[in-house]
Short mmCIF file of C-alpha atoms and ligand atoms in Angstrom, two decimals:
data_model
loop_
_atom_site.label_atom_id
_atom_site.label_comp_id
_atom_site.label_asym_id
_atom_site.label_seq_id
_atom_site.Cartn_x
_atom_site.Cartn_y
_atom_site.Cartn_z
CA MET A 1 23.10 36.69 -14.14
CA ALA A 2 20.23 37.82 -16.46
CA HIS A 3 20.12 35.13 -19.03
CA ARG A 4 21.19 32.92 -15.95
CA LEU A 5 17.77 33.52 -14.02
CA PHE A 6 16.20 33.42 -17.52
CA THR A 7 17.40 29.67 -18.36
CA PHE A 8 15.94 28.64 -14.43
CA VAL A 9 12.80 30.24 -15.30
CA ALA A 10 12.31 28.70 -18.35
CA CYS A 11 13.40 25.06 -17.02
CA SER A 12 10.58 25.52 -14.16
CA ILE A 13 8.42 26.46 -16.63
CA LEU A 14 8.99 23.03 -18.64
CA LEU A 15 9.29 21.46 -15.51
CA THR A 16 5.82 22.18 -14.38
CA GLY A 17 4.92 21.82 -18.05
CA ILE A 18 6.03 18.11 -17.64
CA GLY A 19 3.45 17.86 -14.36
CA THR A 20 0.66 19.18 -16.10
CA ALA A 21 0.57 17.97 -20.00
CA ALA A 22 -2.36 15.58 -20.34
CA GLU A 23 -1.08 11.95 -20.78
CA SER A 24 -2.71 10.12 -23.52
CA ALA A 25 -4.33 6.33 -23.12
CA SER A 26 -1.44 4.61 -24.46
CA GLU A 27 1.10 6.79 -21.99
CA ARG A 28 -0.88 6.22 -19.43
CA ASN A 29 -0.77 2.19 -20.15
CA GLU A 30 2.45 2.15 -20.69
CA ARG A 31 2.98 3.92 -17.42
CA MET A 32 0.75 1.50 -15.61
CA LYS A 33 1.72 -1.36 -17.15
CA TRP A 34 4.23 -2.93 -14.31
CA TRP A 35 2.18 -2.32 -11.69
CA ARG A 36 -0.93 -3.81 -13.39
CA GLU A 37 1.15 -6.66 -13.58
CA ALA A 38 2.47 -7.16 -10.35
CA ARG A 39 -0.82 -8.35 -8.39
CA PHE A 40 0.95 -8.63 -5.05
CA GLY A 41 3.01 -5.99 -3.10
CA MET A 42 4.33 -5.53 0.35
CA PHE A 43 2.94 -2.71 2.83
CA VAL A 44 5.07 -1.80 6.01
CA HIS A 45 4.07 0.14 8.59
CA TRP A 46 7.22 1.31 10.90
CA GLY A 47 7.64 4.05 13.18
CA LEU A 48 7.99 5.04 16.68
CA TYR A 49 4.99 3.31 17.16
CA SER A 50 6.55 -0.07 16.65
CA GLY A 51 8.76 0.32 20.21
CA LEU A 52 5.55 0.91 22.10
CA ALA A 53 4.11 -2.35 20.67
CA GLY A 54 0.64 -1.78 21.20
CA GLU A 55 1.43 -0.77 25.11
CA TRP A 56 1.28 2.59 26.91
CA GLU A 57 3.19 2.83 30.62
CA GLY A 58 3.61 -0.72 30.91
CA ARG A 59 0.15 -1.62 30.15
CA LYS A 60 -1.59 -2.70 27.26
CA VAL A 61 -3.72 -0.71 25.15
CA ALA A 62 -5.95 -3.03 23.11
CA ASP A 63 -5.72 -6.54 21.74
CA LYS A 64 -6.93 -5.41 18.32
CA GLY A 65 -6.88 -2.53 16.25
CA ASN A 66 -4.19 -0.06 14.55
CA MET A 67 -1.58 0.45 16.95
CA GLU A 68 -0.09 3.25 14.99
CA TRP A 69 -2.43 5.40 16.12
CA LEU A 70 -1.53 4.68 19.74
CA GLN A 71 -0.81 8.58 20.11
CA SER A 72 -4.45 9.26 19.20
CA HIS A 73 -5.99 6.55 20.88
CA LYS A 74 -4.16 7.64 24.48
CA GLY A 75 -4.89 11.56 23.82
CA LEU A 76 -1.44 11.68 23.99
CA ASP A 77 0.64 15.05 23.10
CA THR A 78 3.44 14.55 20.75
CA TYR A 79 6.01 15.26 23.66
CA SER A 80 4.95 12.68 26.21
CA TYR A 81 4.76 10.25 23.28
CA ALA A 82 8.32 11.09 21.64
CA LYS A 83 9.75 10.70 24.75
CA ALA A 84 8.49 7.53 25.89
CA ALA A 85 8.72 5.88 22.28
CA ILE A 86 12.50 7.74 20.94
CA PRO A 87 14.60 5.55 23.09
CA LYS A 88 12.62 2.05 22.34
CA PHE A 89 13.11 3.04 18.50
CA VAL A 90 16.67 1.50 17.85
CA PRO A 91 16.89 -0.14 14.19
CA LYS A 92 19.45 -2.75 14.25
CA PRO A 93 21.73 -2.47 11.28
CA GLY A 94 20.91 -3.91 8.02
CA PHE A 95 17.34 -4.27 9.07
CA ALA A 96 15.63 -4.00 5.82
CA LYS A 97 17.54 -6.95 4.07
CA GLU A 98 15.08 -9.28 5.73
CA TRP A 99 12.15 -6.95 4.57
CA ALA A 100 13.17 -7.41 1.28
CA ARG A 101 14.30 -10.74 0.94
CA LEU A 102 10.95 -11.88 2.58
CA ALA A 103 8.95 -9.56 0.09
CA LYS A 104 11.24 -11.31 -2.76
CA GLN A 105 10.68 -14.70 -1.77
CA ALA A 106 6.65 -14.38 -0.90
CA GLY A 107 6.68 -12.99 -4.91
CA CYS A 108 6.37 -9.66 -4.25
CA GLN A 109 6.95 -6.74 -7.19
CA TYR A 110 6.94 -3.67 -5.03
CA VAL A 111 7.49 -2.50 -1.45
CA VAL A 112 5.46 0.66 -0.03
CA PHE A 113 6.51 1.51 3.33
CA THR A 114 5.68 4.57 5.74
CA THR A 115 8.30 7.37 5.22
CA LYS A 116 6.07 9.21 7.95
CA HIS A 117 2.96 7.92 9.62
CA HIS A 118 0.40 10.35 11.42
CA GLU A 119 2.43 10.69 14.77
CA GLY A 120 5.03 13.20 12.23
CA PHE A 121 7.85 11.01 12.62
CA ALA A 122 10.16 11.55 9.27
CA LEU A 123 12.21 8.12 8.70
CA HIS A 124 14.33 10.13 6.30
CA ASP A 125 16.96 12.69 7.10
CA SER A 126 14.92 16.09 6.24
CA LYS A 127 16.14 19.18 6.59
CA LEU A 128 12.77 20.52 7.73
CA THR A 129 12.59 19.23 11.03
CA ASP A 130 14.22 18.02 13.55
CA PHE A 131 11.65 14.80 14.47
CA ASP A 132 12.91 12.50 11.97
CA ALA A 133 15.89 9.62 11.64
CA GLY A 134 18.47 12.23 10.63
CA ASP A 135 18.30 14.32 13.68
CA ILE A 136 17.12 11.90 16.02
CA LEU A 137 18.97 8.47 15.11
CA ASN A 138 21.80 10.06 12.85
CA ARG A 139 20.45 7.82 10.13
CA ASP A 140 18.62 8.00 7.14
CA LEU A 141 16.35 4.94 7.60
CA VAL A 142 14.51 5.77 4.20
CA LYS A 143 18.04 5.44 2.21
CA GLU A 144 18.48 1.92 4.39
CA ILE A 145 15.33 0.74 3.21
CA VAL A 146 15.35 2.03 -0.42
CA ASP A 147 18.93 0.31 -1.14
CA ALA A 148 17.58 -2.85 0.65
CA LEU A 149 14.79 -3.26 -1.54
CA ARG A 150 16.67 -2.06 -4.92
CA ALA A 151 19.31 -4.58 -3.98
CA GLU A 152 16.44 -7.52 -4.39
CA GLY A 153 15.13 -5.85 -7.41
CA LEU A 154 11.91 -4.41 -5.94
CA ARG A 155 10.30 -1.66 -6.72
CA VAL A 156 10.18 1.35 -4.38
CA GLY A 157 6.86 2.80 -2.95
CA PHE A 158 6.74 5.62 0.14
CA TYR A 159 3.61 5.92 2.14
CA HIS A 160 3.40 9.30 2.96
CA SER A 161 0.73 10.95 6.02
CA LEU A 162 -0.85 13.78 4.99
CA ILE A 163 -2.41 14.05 8.63
CA ASP A 164 0.29 14.92 11.29
CA TRP A 165 -0.03 15.13 14.94
CA HIS A 166 3.37 16.58 15.55
CA HIS A 167 3.88 19.93 13.15
CA PRO A 168 2.66 22.88 15.33
CA GLN A 169 0.93 24.33 12.27
CA TYR A 170 -1.42 21.40 11.20
CA ASP A 171 -4.92 22.76 11.90
CA PHE A 172 -7.03 20.50 13.96
CA THR A 173 -10.02 23.41 13.44
CA LYS A 174 -9.98 22.48 9.86
CA ALA A 175 -9.10 19.13 10.14
CA GLN A 176 -12.70 18.36 9.50
CA GLY A 177 -13.26 14.39 10.34
CA LEU A 178 -10.11 13.93 10.41
CA PRO A 179 -8.15 12.93 13.63
CA TYR A 180 -5.52 15.81 14.92
CA PRO A 181 -2.65 15.84 17.73
CA LYS A 182 -4.48 15.63 21.11
CA GLY A 183 -3.02 16.42 24.57
CA GLY A 184 -3.19 20.09 26.09
CA THR A 185 0.33 21.21 25.77
CA ALA A 186 0.36 20.36 22.05
CA LEU A 187 -2.84 21.39 21.17
CA GLY A 188 -2.75 25.01 22.89
CA THR A 189 -5.27 27.80 21.93
CA THR A 190 -2.87 29.20 19.63
CA PRO A 191 -4.27 29.59 16.17
CA ARG A 192 -2.66 27.46 13.24
CA ASP A 193 -1.62 28.55 10.11
CA HIS A 194 -2.55 25.29 8.24
CA GLU A 195 -0.63 27.06 4.87
CA ARG A 196 2.58 26.60 6.78
CA TYR A 197 2.02 22.98 7.42
CA LEU A 198 1.21 22.50 3.75
CA GLU A 199 4.92 24.26 2.81
CA PHE A 200 6.13 21.52 5.53
CA LEU A 201 4.31 18.84 3.94
CA HIS A 202 5.52 19.82 0.27
CA GLY A 203 8.99 20.37 1.31
CA GLN A 204 9.38 16.74 3.11
CA ALA A 205 7.61 15.45 -0.29
CA ASN A 206 10.11 17.17 -2.54
CA GLU A 207 13.05 16.03 -0.32
CA LEU A 208 11.32 12.13 -0.86
CA VAL A 209 10.89 12.44 -4.55
CA SER A 210 14.42 14.38 -5.03
CA ASN A 211 17.08 12.29 -2.99
CA TYR A 212 16.44 9.02 -3.59
CA GLY A 213 16.44 7.83 -7.51
CA LYS A 214 13.59 6.85 -8.94
CA ILE A 215 10.45 6.15 -6.83
CA ASP A 216 7.98 3.91 -8.10
CA ILE A 217 4.78 4.50 -6.08
CA LEU A 218 3.22 7.86 -3.77
CA TRP A 219 0.85 6.42 -1.48
CA TRP A 220 -0.64 9.29 0.22
CA ASP A 221 -2.87 8.66 3.45
CA TYR A 222 -5.49 10.47 3.92
CA SER A 223 -8.75 12.95 3.42
CA SER A 224 -11.89 13.35 4.84
CA THR A 225 -15.20 13.88 2.78
CA LYS A 226 -15.01 17.47 4.42
CA PHE A 227 -11.48 17.78 4.13
CA ASP A 228 -9.78 16.69 1.10
CA GLY A 229 -8.34 17.79 -2.25
CA ASP A 230 -6.65 21.75 -2.96
CA THR A 231 -8.11 22.50 0.04
CA ALA A 232 -6.71 20.62 2.46
CA TRP A 233 -3.65 19.77 1.00
CA ARG A 234 -2.78 21.94 -2.35
CA ALA A 235 -3.23 18.36 -3.81
CA THR A 236 -3.27 19.21 -7.56
CA ASP A 237 0.05 21.12 -6.99
CA LEU A 238 1.49 18.47 -4.88
CA MET A 239 0.80 15.90 -7.51
CA ASN A 240 2.25 18.09 -10.38
CA ALA A 241 5.65 18.74 -7.89
CA VAL A 242 6.02 15.34 -7.53
CA ARG A 243 5.61 13.92 -11.36
CA ALA A 244 8.15 16.40 -12.16
CA LYS A 245 10.53 15.23 -10.54
CA GLN A 246 9.60 11.79 -10.65
CA PRO A 247 7.62 11.12 -14.48
CA GLY A 248 6.82 7.62 -13.78
CA VAL A 249 5.18 7.58 -10.53
CA ILE A 250 2.00 6.12 -9.63
CA MET A 251 0.06 7.64 -6.97
CA ASN A 252 -3.28 6.64 -5.22
CA ASN A 253 -6.49 8.75 -4.53
CA ARG A 254 -6.35 9.36 -0.98
CA LEU A 255 -5.41 13.17 -1.32
CA PHE A 256 -8.78 13.55 -2.22
CA ARG A 257 -12.04 11.86 -0.74
CA ARG A 258 -15.12 12.42 -3.13
CA ALA A 259 -17.43 10.26 -4.94
CA ASP A 260 -15.43 10.59 -8.31
CA ALA A 261 -12.17 10.24 -6.71
CA GLY A 262 -13.41 6.30 -6.50
CA LYS A 263 -14.42 4.80 -3.40
CA ASN A 264 -11.79 3.79 -0.84
CA THR A 265 -13.57 1.19 1.07
CA THR A 266 -16.63 0.10 -0.79
CA GLY A 267 -16.33 -0.99 -4.37
CA SER A 268 -19.74 -1.15 -6.67
CA GLY A 269 -17.78 -0.35 -9.65
CA PRO A 270 -17.54 0.51 -12.61
CA TYR A 271 -15.41 3.42 -12.31
CA ARG A 272 -12.32 4.48 -13.69
CA MET A 273 -10.05 6.89 -12.15
CA ASP A 274 -10.23 10.17 -13.12
CA PRO A 275 -6.38 10.95 -13.24
CA ARG A 276 -7.03 14.35 -11.61
CA TYR A 277 -6.87 12.06 -8.74
CA GLY A 278 -4.62 9.71 -8.83
CA ASP A 279 -3.96 6.45 -10.58
CA PHE A 280 -5.79 3.68 -8.29
CA GLY A 281 -8.43 3.02 -5.69
CA THR A 282 -7.92 1.94 -2.65
CA ALA A 283 -10.26 -0.45 -0.46
CA GLU A 284 -8.86 -1.04 2.88
CA GLN A 285 -8.95 -4.24 4.73
CA HIS A 286 -11.58 -5.97 2.71
CA VAL A 287 -11.73 -7.45 -0.94
CA PRO A 288 -14.76 -5.55 -2.69
CA ALA A 289 -17.48 -8.28 -3.65
CA THR A 290 -17.09 -7.32 -7.49
CA GLY A 291 -13.72 -5.69 -7.70
CA LEU A 292 -13.25 -2.06 -8.51
CA GLY A 293 -14.76 -2.53 -11.90
CA LYS A 294 -13.31 -4.29 -14.81
CA ASP A 295 -10.82 -1.93 -16.16
CA ALA A 296 -10.38 -0.16 -13.09
CA ASP A 297 -6.83 0.16 -10.94
CA TRP A 298 -7.30 -0.93 -7.41
CA GLU A 299 -5.54 -2.38 -4.76
CA ALA A 300 -6.40 -3.83 -1.55
CA CYS A 301 -4.14 -3.09 1.11
CA MET A 302 -4.31 -5.33 4.32
CA THR A 303 -3.10 -6.67 7.88
CA LEU A 304 -1.88 -10.27 8.98
CA ASN A 305 -3.38 -9.62 11.64
CA THR A 306 -5.63 -6.63 12.82
CA THR A 307 -3.13 -3.51 13.47
CA TRP A 308 -1.07 -2.01 10.87
CA GLY A 309 2.28 -1.37 13.12
CA TYR A 310 3.35 -3.67 15.53
CA SER A 311 1.77 -4.89 18.78
CA LYS A 312 2.83 -7.53 21.16
CA TYR A 313 -0.85 -8.52 22.01
CA ASP A 314 -2.16 -8.81 18.68
CA ASN A 315 -2.32 -12.40 17.94
CA ALA A 316 -5.16 -12.73 15.58
CA TRP A 317 -3.03 -13.96 12.65
CA LYS A 318 -4.73 -14.79 9.34
CA SER A 319 -4.04 -18.43 7.98
CA PRO A 320 -1.72 -18.82 5.19
CA ARG A 321 -4.59 -20.50 3.38
CA LYS A 322 -6.45 -17.18 4.31
CA LEU A 323 -3.81 -14.98 2.78
CA ILE A 324 -3.07 -17.45 0.04
CA ARG A 325 -7.00 -17.29 -0.69
CA ASN A 326 -7.08 -13.27 -0.44
CA LEU A 327 -4.58 -13.11 -3.09
CA VAL A 328 -6.16 -15.04 -5.61
CA ASP A 329 -9.47 -13.46 -5.10
CA ILE A 330 -7.75 -10.29 -5.69
CA ALA A 331 -6.54 -10.86 -8.42
CA SER A 332 -9.25 -12.54 -9.87
CA LYS A 333 -11.48 -9.34 -9.68
CA GLY A 334 -7.99 -7.25 -11.33
CA GLY A 335 -6.62 -5.83 -8.43
CA ASN A 336 -3.49 -5.89 -6.36
CA TYR A 337 -3.01 -7.50 -2.82
CA LEU A 338 -1.17 -5.02 -0.87
CA LEU A 339 -0.25 -7.15 2.97
CA ASN A 340 1.47 -5.59 5.81
CA ILE A 341 4.25 -6.45 7.96
CA GLY A 342 4.55 -4.10 11.18
CA PRO A 343 8.26 -4.64 12.13
CA LYS A 344 9.16 -4.45 15.52
CA ALA A 345 11.43 -1.10 16.41
CA ASP A 346 14.56 -2.87 15.77
CA GLY A 347 13.42 -3.87 12.13
CA SER A 348 13.14 -7.54 13.36
CA LEU A 349 10.04 -9.58 12.22
CA THR A 350 7.86 -11.98 14.32
CA PRO A 351 7.58 -15.49 13.27
CA GLU A 352 4.11 -15.31 12.42
CA THR A 353 4.93 -12.88 9.90
CA VAL A 354 8.04 -14.47 8.20
CA SER A 355 5.86 -17.85 7.97
CA SER A 356 2.73 -16.17 6.40
CA PHE A 357 5.00 -14.84 3.62
CA GLN A 358 6.85 -17.95 3.42
CA ALA A 359 3.61 -19.96 2.73
CA ILE A 360 2.40 -17.19 0.03
CA GLY A 361 6.01 -17.29 -1.80
CA ASN A 362 5.50 -21.46 -1.55
CA TRP A 363 2.19 -21.04 -3.29
CA MET A 364 3.36 -18.62 -5.51
CA GLU A 365 6.62 -20.14 -6.69
CA LYS A 366 4.88 -22.90 -8.45
CA ASN A 367 2.01 -20.99 -9.44
CA SER A 368 2.59 -17.30 -10.12
CA ASP A 369 1.85 -17.83 -13.30
CA ALA A 370 -1.82 -17.95 -12.45
CA ILE A 371 -1.22 -14.25 -10.54
CA ARG A 372 1.36 -12.06 -12.62
CA GLY A 373 0.25 -10.60 -15.30
CA THR A 374 -3.16 -11.64 -15.05
CA THR A 375 -6.71 -9.72 -15.23
CA ALA A 376 -9.90 -10.67 -14.23
CA ALA A 377 -11.93 -13.24 -16.10
CA ASP A 378 -14.89 -11.77 -18.65
CA PHE A 379 -17.16 -14.95 -17.13
CA LYS A 380 -18.03 -16.17 -13.75
CA LEU A 381 -17.57 -19.61 -11.87
CA GLU A 382 -20.77 -21.16 -10.76
CA GLY A 383 -21.19 -23.59 -7.97
CA VAL A 384 -17.72 -23.88 -6.67
CA ASP A 385 -15.54 -21.88 -4.63
CA GLY A 386 -12.57 -21.08 -6.50
CA ARG A 387 -11.60 -17.76 -8.83
CA ILE A 388 -10.36 -17.50 -12.28
CA THR A 389 -7.99 -15.27 -13.85
CA THR A 390 -7.20 -14.48 -17.18
CA LYS A 391 -4.21 -13.79 -19.39
CA GLY A 392 -4.74 -13.52 -23.16
CA LYS A 393 -6.46 -16.60 -24.24
CA THR A 394 -5.51 -18.64 -21.61
CA HIS A 395 -7.83 -18.91 -18.08
CA PHE A 396 -6.31 -20.11 -14.63
CA LEU A 397 -9.51 -22.06 -12.60
CA ILE A 398 -8.22 -21.70 -9.13
CA LEU A 399 -10.07 -24.06 -6.71
CA PHE A 400 -10.59 -23.86 -2.99
CA GLU A 401 -12.97 -26.79 -2.90
CA ARG A 402 -13.74 -30.08 -4.94
CA PRO A 403 -17.15 -30.15 -6.33
CA SER A 404 -18.97 -33.38 -5.43
CA SER A 405 -20.06 -33.99 -8.61
CA GLY A 406 -16.07 -34.18 -9.60
CA ALA A 407 -16.57 -31.46 -12.64
CA ILE A 408 -16.60 -28.11 -13.48
CA LYS A 409 -18.92 -26.78 -16.21
CA LEU A 410 -17.50 -23.71 -17.79
CA PRO A 411 -19.00 -21.15 -20.38
CA ILE A 412 -15.99 -21.15 -22.72
CA ALA A 413 -14.67 -23.83 -25.11
CA VAL A 414 -11.67 -25.16 -23.45
CA LYS A 415 -9.14 -27.14 -25.83
CA SER A 416 -6.39 -28.64 -22.80
CA ALA A 417 -6.86 -28.35 -19.06
CA LYS A 418 -3.52 -29.20 -17.36
CA LEU A 419 -3.10 -29.66 -13.29
CA ASP A 420 0.55 -29.65 -12.59
CA GLY A 421 1.42 -30.43 -16.01
CA SER A 422 -0.84 -33.54 -16.45
CA SER A 423 -3.95 -32.95 -18.52
CA LEU A 424 -7.45 -33.46 -17.30
CA ASN A 425 -10.61 -34.86 -19.37
CA VAL A 426 -12.48 -32.36 -21.06
CA LYS A 427 -15.74 -31.98 -22.91
CA THR A 428 -16.11 -29.45 -24.90
CA GLU A 429 -19.98 -28.26 -26.75
CA GLY A 430 -20.15 -25.83 -28.72
CA THR A 431 -18.74 -22.53 -26.32
CA SER A 432 -18.96 -24.66 -23.12
CA SER A 433 -17.02 -27.04 -21.61
CA THR A 434 -17.02 -29.61 -18.46
CA ILE A 435 -13.80 -30.37 -16.98
CA GLU A 436 -13.32 -33.41 -15.04
CA LEU A 437 -11.18 -33.62 -11.67
CA PRO A 438 -8.95 -35.85 -10.08
CA ALA A 439 -10.46 -37.67 -6.74
CA THR A 440 -8.69 -35.07 -4.85
CA LEU A 441 -6.86 -31.36 -5.27
CA PRO A 442 -3.50 -31.62 -4.66
CA ASP A 443 -3.40 -28.19 -3.07
CA PRO A 444 -6.26 -27.74 -0.32
CA ASP A 445 -5.14 -23.85 -0.02
CA ALA A 446 -5.92 -23.37 -3.74
CA THR A 447 -5.42 -25.91 -6.78
CA VAL A 448 -4.35 -24.06 -9.86
CA ILE A 449 -5.76 -25.74 -13.63
CA ARG A 450 -4.34 -24.07 -16.63
CA LEU A 451 -6.98 -23.37 -19.24
CA ASP A 452 -5.79 -23.34 -22.93
C1 GLC B 1 -5.62 4.13 7.62
C2 GLC B 1 -5.05 4.10 8.73
C3 GLC B 1 -3.51 4.23 9.03
C4 GLC B 1 -3.17 2.82 7.94
C5 GLC B 1 -3.84 3.14 6.72
C6 GLC B 1 -3.62 2.08 5.51
O1 GLC B 1 -5.50 5.33 6.60
O2 GLC B 1 -5.03 5.49 9.48
O3 GLC B 1 -3.16 3.75 10.04
O4 GLC B 1 -2.15 3.17 7.76
O5 GLC B 1 -5.17 2.63 6.72
O6 GLC B 1 -4.42 1.86 4.49
#
């Protein structure tokens, strides 16, 4: 017995050691490699709110905005919310295959989906609560989704909410600046013990990183400037525990919300993420004007319309052109585009969701070379609406318009410029070159010219 205990203790020390040992720059580069090359991922917001579809008691909540926040918007306690939402949440068999196929077709390399959003409902079969798919549907939806993603060769990311509007010990008095559970009965006046919520949060994270094989990304959401990090979530312990089980995992920075943990919403770089705070910065619903700095790892997450969770009322769909140009814009600033889908309660997708991703897929089929594995260029494109991406000695000139002069001057020496495999006329003088364009650009969304 004694030696077993010793082995157990020794193993635990070793395991925690993995989490805390400082990682060298080259180890970090190796771990981040696939993510830096990917440039495009799919985000999925799907939970009980998907069944409510932007409606409460038969009435529209809003035309626009975050409908995964419906519980909070309507000030509902968790019981009334769950009572109305659960019967509507009936995922059809095999639902996730459509997501995975669409992501793959569109050229995404990874998918990040909500294992639990702020409402608190866990999509996995959790031993720590009965507010989960295991207890309520007798299914493990996380497993179903993970299996579907892996079948398409996609990397797997878990979005996991730090905020919890269901858990009886999530302490709203401490949640400064963060939304807390509402509604008389749920709120009550009884003091809450946040430590017990943290045990639950850490426990569920442990289930998620232990039971589904290799997890590529953990996407935490979110902290306030007054309530973040170790005080709010025992963040360092949480990250170390996750890394001990998933040494290759890549995490965002939202367990923290402080200046040196990167800027979440505005990006005037340059900054490098201090690894204590995570691996990458998260811009939300916008592309920072200059990215988040040349060597920064960052990702812009955005919606197709204006909500993350499904709403039948939100028809503010972005055009395929806008989406393609966002992808180009983000890649040209050295970031990844995490583009969201909000499936319906049965897991099915709206026609707009499908056609948007397909449009990107059609463009990527021809042009993924100009996106995947590229970095920001170290010079600017002047006088024309377009972007530049770089891969080694190759640059990709991606044009959104044709300048009226019919030519583009670049501050680099170009040997060859090719559009759809045909060479364009290039005049090079010293370290600058002028490229002559055809009378019309073949792709009005974004025409790619390869410069070697
Ligand atoms: C915000 C919202 C949330 C959404 C997320 C995506 O943090 O609270 O609803 O999941 O942004 O980035």
